[in-house]
PDB file of C-alpha atoms and ligand atoms in Angstrom:
ATOM      1  CA  MET A 665     -14.317  -9.798 -35.344  1.00 95.00           C
ATOM      2  CA  CYS A 666     -14.522  -9.467 -31.545  1.00 98.00           C
ATOM      3  CA  LEU A 667     -14.089  -6.215 -29.606  1.00 98.00           C
ATOM      4  CA  PHE A 668     -10.556  -6.960 -28.394  1.00 98.00           C
ATOM      5  CA  CYS A 669      -9.443  -8.208 -31.852  1.00 98.00           C
ATOM      6  CA  LYS A 670     -10.602  -4.777 -33.111  1.00 98.00           C
ATOM      7  CA  ILE A 671      -8.455  -3.125 -30.417  1.00 98.00           C
ATOM      8  CA  VAL A 672      -5.475  -5.262 -31.542  1.00 98.00           C
ATOM      9  CA  ASN A 673      -6.135  -4.124 -35.141  1.00 98.00           C
ATOM     10  CA  ASN A 674      -6.429  -0.461 -34.083  1.00 97.00           C
ATOM     11  CA  GLU A 675     -10.015  -0.352 -35.358  1.00 98.00           C
ATOM     12  CA  ILE A 676     -11.043   0.693 -31.838  1.00 98.00           C
ATOM     13  CA  PRO A 677      -8.662   3.040 -29.982  1.00 98.00           C
ATOM     14  CA  SER A 678      -7.182   2.041 -26.650  1.00 98.00           C
ATOM     15  CA  ASN A 679      -4.780   3.509 -24.144  1.00 98.00           C
ATOM     16  CA  VAL A 680      -1.809   1.151 -24.568  1.00 98.00           C
ATOM     17  CA  ILE A 681       0.662   0.560 -21.750  1.00 98.00           C
ATOM     18  CA  LEU A 682       2.836  -2.164 -23.220  1.00 98.00           C
ATOM     19  CA  GLU A 683       2.890  -4.250 -26.353  1.00 98.00           C
ATOM     20  CA  ASP A 684       5.067  -6.929 -27.860  1.00 98.00           C
ATOM     21  CA  GLU A 685       4.741  -9.302 -30.805  1.00 98.00           C
ATOM     22  CA  ASN A 686       2.178 -11.509 -29.078  1.00 98.00           C
ATOM     23  CA  PHE A 687       0.497  -9.513 -26.294  1.00 98.00           C
ATOM     24  CA  LEU A 688      -1.087  -6.131 -25.621  1.00 98.00           C
ATOM     25  CA  ALA A 689      -1.859  -4.308 -22.351  1.00 98.00           C
ATOM     26  CA  PHE A 690      -4.202  -1.307 -22.199  1.00 98.00           C
ATOM     27  CA  HIS A 691      -6.249   0.594 -19.614  1.00 98.00           C
ATOM     28  CA  ASP A 692      -9.738  -0.739 -18.857  1.00 98.00           C
ATOM     29  CA  ILE A 693     -12.381   1.739 -20.045  1.00 98.00           C
ATOM     30  CA  ASN A 694     -14.322   1.342 -16.769  1.00 98.00           C
ATOM     31  CA  PRO A 695     -11.654   1.023 -14.053  1.00 98.00           C
ATOM     32  CA  LYS A 696     -12.493  -0.779 -10.800  1.00 97.00           C
ATOM     33  CA  ALA A 697      -9.272   0.293  -9.027  1.00 98.00           C
ATOM     34  CA  PRO A 698      -6.736   3.158  -9.431  1.00 98.00           C
ATOM     35  CA  VAL A 699      -4.785   0.832 -11.733  1.00 98.00           C
ATOM     36  CA  HIS A 700      -6.971  -1.415 -13.910  1.00 98.00           C
ATOM     37  CA  ILE A 701      -5.253  -2.838 -16.942  1.00 98.00           C
ATOM     38  CA  LEU A 702      -6.369  -5.515 -19.382  1.00 99.00           C
ATOM     39  CA  ALA A 703      -3.709  -7.824 -20.814  1.00 99.00           C
ATOM     40  CA  ILE A 704      -4.629  -9.868 -23.869  1.00 98.00           C
ATOM     41  CA  PRO A 705      -3.014 -12.189 -26.405  1.00 98.00           C
ATOM     42  CA  LYS A 706      -3.067 -10.625 -29.891  1.00 98.00           C
ATOM     43  CA  VAL A 707      -4.332 -13.877 -31.323  1.00 97.00           C
ATOM     44  CA  HIS A 708      -8.003 -14.585 -30.571  1.00 98.00           C
ATOM     45  CA  VAL A 709      -8.544 -17.083 -27.732  1.00 98.00           C
ATOM     46  CA  ASP A 710     -12.085 -17.352 -26.333  1.00 98.00           C
ATOM     47  CA  SER A 711     -11.105 -17.658 -22.667  1.00 98.00           C
ATOM     48  CA  PHE A 712      -8.632 -19.155 -20.200  1.00 98.00           C
ATOM     49  CA  ASP A 713     -10.436 -22.451 -20.768  1.00 98.00           C
ATOM     50  CA  ASP A 714      -9.000 -22.593 -24.312  1.00 97.00           C
ATOM     51  CA  VAL A 715      -5.519 -21.134 -23.865  1.00 98.00           C
ATOM     52  CA  LYS A 716      -2.496 -23.280 -24.685  1.00 96.00           C
ATOM     53  CA  PRO A 717       0.212 -23.668 -22.025  1.00 95.00           C
ATOM     54  CA  GLU A 718       2.843 -22.355 -24.462  1.00 94.00           C
ATOM     55  CA  THR A 719       0.840 -19.110 -24.834  1.00 95.00           C
ATOM     56  CA  MET A 720       0.505 -18.814 -21.048  1.00 96.00           C
ATOM     57  CA  SER A 721       4.247 -19.020 -20.456  1.00 93.00           C
ATOM     58  CA  GLY A 722       4.883 -15.904 -22.594  1.00 97.00           C
ATOM     59  CA  PHE A 723       1.756 -14.274 -21.187  1.00 98.00           C
ATOM     60  CA  THR A 724       3.027 -14.679 -17.616  1.00 97.00           C
ATOM     61  CA  SER A 725       6.298 -12.856 -18.395  1.00 97.00           C
ATOM     62  CA  PHE A 726       4.384 -10.158 -20.259  1.00 98.00           C
ATOM     63  CA  ILE A 727       2.074  -9.496 -17.277  1.00 98.00           C
ATOM     64  CA  GLN A 728       5.126  -9.329 -14.982  1.00 98.00           C
ATOM     65  CA  LYS A 729       6.612  -6.661 -17.296  1.00 98.00           C
ATOM     66  CA  VAL A 730       3.342  -4.703 -17.314  1.00 98.00           C
ATOM     67  CA  VAL A 731       3.165  -4.484 -13.502  1.00 98.00           C
ATOM     68  CA  LYS A 732       6.796  -3.285 -13.391  1.00 98.00           C
ATOM     69  CA  GLU A 733       6.029  -0.710 -16.085  1.00 98.00           C
ATOM     70  CA  VAL A 734       3.198   0.817 -14.006  1.00 98.00           C
ATOM     71  CA  LYS A 735       5.210   0.340 -10.783  1.00 98.00           C
ATOM     72  CA  ILE A 736       2.789  -1.818  -8.820  1.00 98.00           C
ATOM     73  CA  ASP A 737       5.096  -4.843  -8.608  1.00 98.00           C
ATOM     74  CA  LYS A 738       6.406  -3.891  -5.152  1.00 98.00           C
ATOM     75  CA  THR A 739       3.115  -2.719  -3.619  1.00 98.00           C
ATOM     76  CA  GLY A 740       1.103  -5.708  -4.825  1.00 98.00           C
ATOM     77  CA  TYR A 741      -1.734  -6.290  -7.235  1.00 98.00           C
ATOM     78  CA  ARG A 742      -4.354  -8.809  -8.314  1.00 98.00           C
ATOM     79  CA  VAL A 743      -4.671 -10.744 -11.574  1.00 98.00           C
ATOM     80  CA  ILE A 744      -8.123 -12.024 -12.488  1.00 98.00           C
ATOM     81  CA  THR A 745      -9.572 -13.734 -15.511  1.00 98.00           C
ATOM     82  CA  ASN A 746     -13.333 -14.227 -15.776  1.00 98.00           C
ATOM     83  CA  ILE A 747     -14.456 -17.346 -17.629  1.00 98.00           C
ATOM     84  CA  GLY A 748     -17.895 -17.948 -19.101  1.00 98.00           C
ATOM     85  CA  ASP A 749     -21.290 -17.136 -17.697  1.00 97.00           C
ATOM     86  CA  ASN A 750     -20.797 -17.895 -14.010  1.00 96.00           C
ATOM     87  CA  GLY A 751     -17.351 -16.266 -14.170  1.00 97.00           C
ATOM     88  CA  GLY A 752     -18.953 -13.024 -15.403  1.00 97.00           C
ATOM     89  CA  GLN A 753     -17.029 -12.872 -18.675  1.00 98.00           C
ATOM     90  CA  GLU A 754     -18.464 -10.146 -20.911  1.00 98.00           C
ATOM     91  CA  VAL A 755     -15.855  -9.964 -23.655  1.00 98.00           C
ATOM     92  CA  GLY A 756     -15.200 -13.314 -25.347  1.00 98.00           C
ATOM     93  CA  HIS A 757     -11.477 -12.784 -25.937  1.00 98.00           C
ATOM     94  CA  LEU A 758      -9.109 -13.994 -23.209  1.00 98.00           C
ATOM     95  CA  HIS A 759      -8.030 -11.143 -20.959  1.00 98.00           C
ATOM     96  CA  PHE A 760      -6.430 -10.800 -17.563  1.00 98.00           C
ATOM     97  CA  HIS A 761      -7.515  -7.923 -15.365  1.00 98.00           C
ATOM     98  CA  ILE A 762      -4.530  -6.428 -13.517  1.00 98.00           C
ATOM     99  CA  LEU A 763      -5.755  -4.423 -10.538  1.00 98.00           C
ATOM    100  CA  GLY A 764      -3.734  -2.376  -8.072  1.00 98.00           C
ATOM    101  CA  GLY A 765      -2.696   1.085  -6.975  1.00 98.00           C
ATOM    102  CA  ALA A 766      -4.579   0.770  -3.653  1.00 98.00           C
ATOM    103  CA  LYS A 767      -5.440  -1.904  -1.081  1.00 98.00           C
ATOM    104  CA  LEU A 768      -7.983  -4.128  -2.827  1.00 98.00           C
ATOM    105  CA  LYS A 769     -11.114  -5.482  -1.156  1.00 97.00           C
ATOM    106  CA  TRP A 770     -11.783  -9.194  -0.746  1.00 96.00           C
ATOM    107  CA  GLY A 771     -15.192 -10.663   0.013  1.00 92.00           C
ATOM    108  CA  HIS A 772     -17.979 -12.950  -1.046  1.00 91.00           C
ATOM    109  CA  PHE A 773     -18.099 -13.490  -4.796  1.00 92.00           C
ATOM    110  CA  SER A 774     -21.681 -14.721  -5.039  1.00 93.00           C
ATOM    111  CA  ASP A 775     -25.062 -14.485  -3.371  1.00 92.00           C
ATOM    112  CA  ALA A 776     -25.000 -18.255  -2.813  1.00 93.00           C
ATOM    113  CA  ASP A 777     -23.953 -19.456   0.643  1.00 91.00           C
ATOM    114  CA  PRO A 778     -20.243 -20.320   0.270  1.00 88.00           C
ATOM    115  CA  MET A 779     -20.523 -22.861   3.138  1.00 88.00           C
ATOM    116  CA  ASN A 780     -23.249 -24.803   1.344  1.00 86.00           C
ATOM    117  CA  ASN A 781     -20.955 -27.118  -0.612  1.00 76.00           C
ATOM    118  CA  LEU A 782     -18.806 -28.274   2.270  1.00 64.00           C
TER     119      LEU A 782
HETATM  120  P1  5GP B1775     -14.990  -9.170 -18.443  1.00 65.06           P
HETATM  121  O1  5GP B1775     -16.275  -8.842 -17.751  1.00 65.06           O
HETATM  122  O2  5GP B1775     -15.218  -9.793 -19.808  1.00 65.06           O
HETATM  123  O3  5GP B1775     -14.041  -9.980 -17.606  1.00 65.06           O
HETATM  124  O4  5GP B1775     -14.241  -7.789 -18.650  1.00 65.06           O
HETATM  125  C1  5GP B1775     -14.372  -6.993 -19.777  1.00 65.06           C
HETATM  126  C2  5GP B1775     -13.694  -5.679 -19.446  1.00 65.06           C
HETATM  127  O5  5GP B1775     -13.524  -4.970 -20.659  1.00 65.06           O
HETATM  128  C3  5GP B1775     -14.540  -4.786 -18.530  1.00 65.06           C
HETATM  129  O6  5GP B1775     -13.774  -4.476 -17.351  1.00 65.06           O
HETATM  130  C4  5GP B1775     -14.821  -3.534 -19.369  1.00 65.06           C
HETATM  131  O7  5GP B1775     -14.773  -2.339 -18.631  1.00 65.06           O
HETATM  132  C5  5GP B1775     -13.720  -3.602 -20.414  1.00 65.06           C
HETATM  133  N1  5GP B1775     -14.076  -3.011 -21.704  1.00 65.06           N
HETATM  134  C6  5GP B1775     -15.226  -3.226 -22.404  1.00 65.06           C
HETATM  135  N2  5GP B1775     -15.186  -2.563 -23.567  1.00 65.06           N
HETATM  136  C7  5GP B1775     -13.987  -1.905 -23.609  1.00 65.06           C
HETATM  137  C8  5GP B1775     -13.380  -1.041 -24.574  1.00 65.06           C
HETATM  138  O8  5GP B1775     -13.913  -0.743 -25.650  1.00 65.06           O
HETATM  139  N3  5GP B1775     -12.149  -0.552 -24.267  1.00 65.06           N
HETATM  140  C9  5GP B1775     -11.508  -0.859 -23.095  1.00 65.06           C
HETATM  141  N4  5GP B1775     -10.303  -0.331 -22.892  1.00 65.06           N
HETATM  142  N5  5GP B1775     -12.057  -1.678 -22.168  1.00 65.06           N
HETATM  143  C10 5GP B1775     -13.285  -2.192 -22.428  1.00 65.06           C
HETATM  144 ZN1   ZN B1776     -10.830 -11.571 -30.346  1.00 65.06          ZN
END
C-alpha cells in the first residue's frame, strides 16, 4: 500500500484540514510556504495522468472548500501537481499541492534553457 493510502487508512498520522467521502486534505510534512496543504483522492490514483474527469470535478470543488477553510481564497494561492520523473513526483498517489499564505515566487523550473525549444 502506498504512503498516502496509509494516511487515508490512518496507518500513518496526518494533520487533517478537511475530509469528505472521497477526498482528504492534510498539511505537508515539509512545507514550502506558510500554507502548504496536500489534497488527495481517497481512492488510489497514480497521478494526474490517470485521473478520470468525473473524479476531477469533485476534486475541484473539494480544493475550493479547502482554500476557504484555511482562508487563503481571497489572498490567492497556487495549486500544483507533479507528474512522473520530469515533474518531480516523489509520492505515486495523485496529490495537489496547495500553497499560499505569502506572496509566492515564480521563476525558472529547470536548468535547461527555456528558450531552446522555440
Ligand atoms: P511530490 O514530490 O510527490 O509532488 O510531493 C510529495 C509531498 O509529500 C512532499 O511535499 C513531501 O513533503 C510530502 N510528504 C512526504 N511524506 C509525507 C508524510 O508522511 N506526511 C505528510 N503530511 N507529507 C508527506
Ligand atoms: Zn495510494
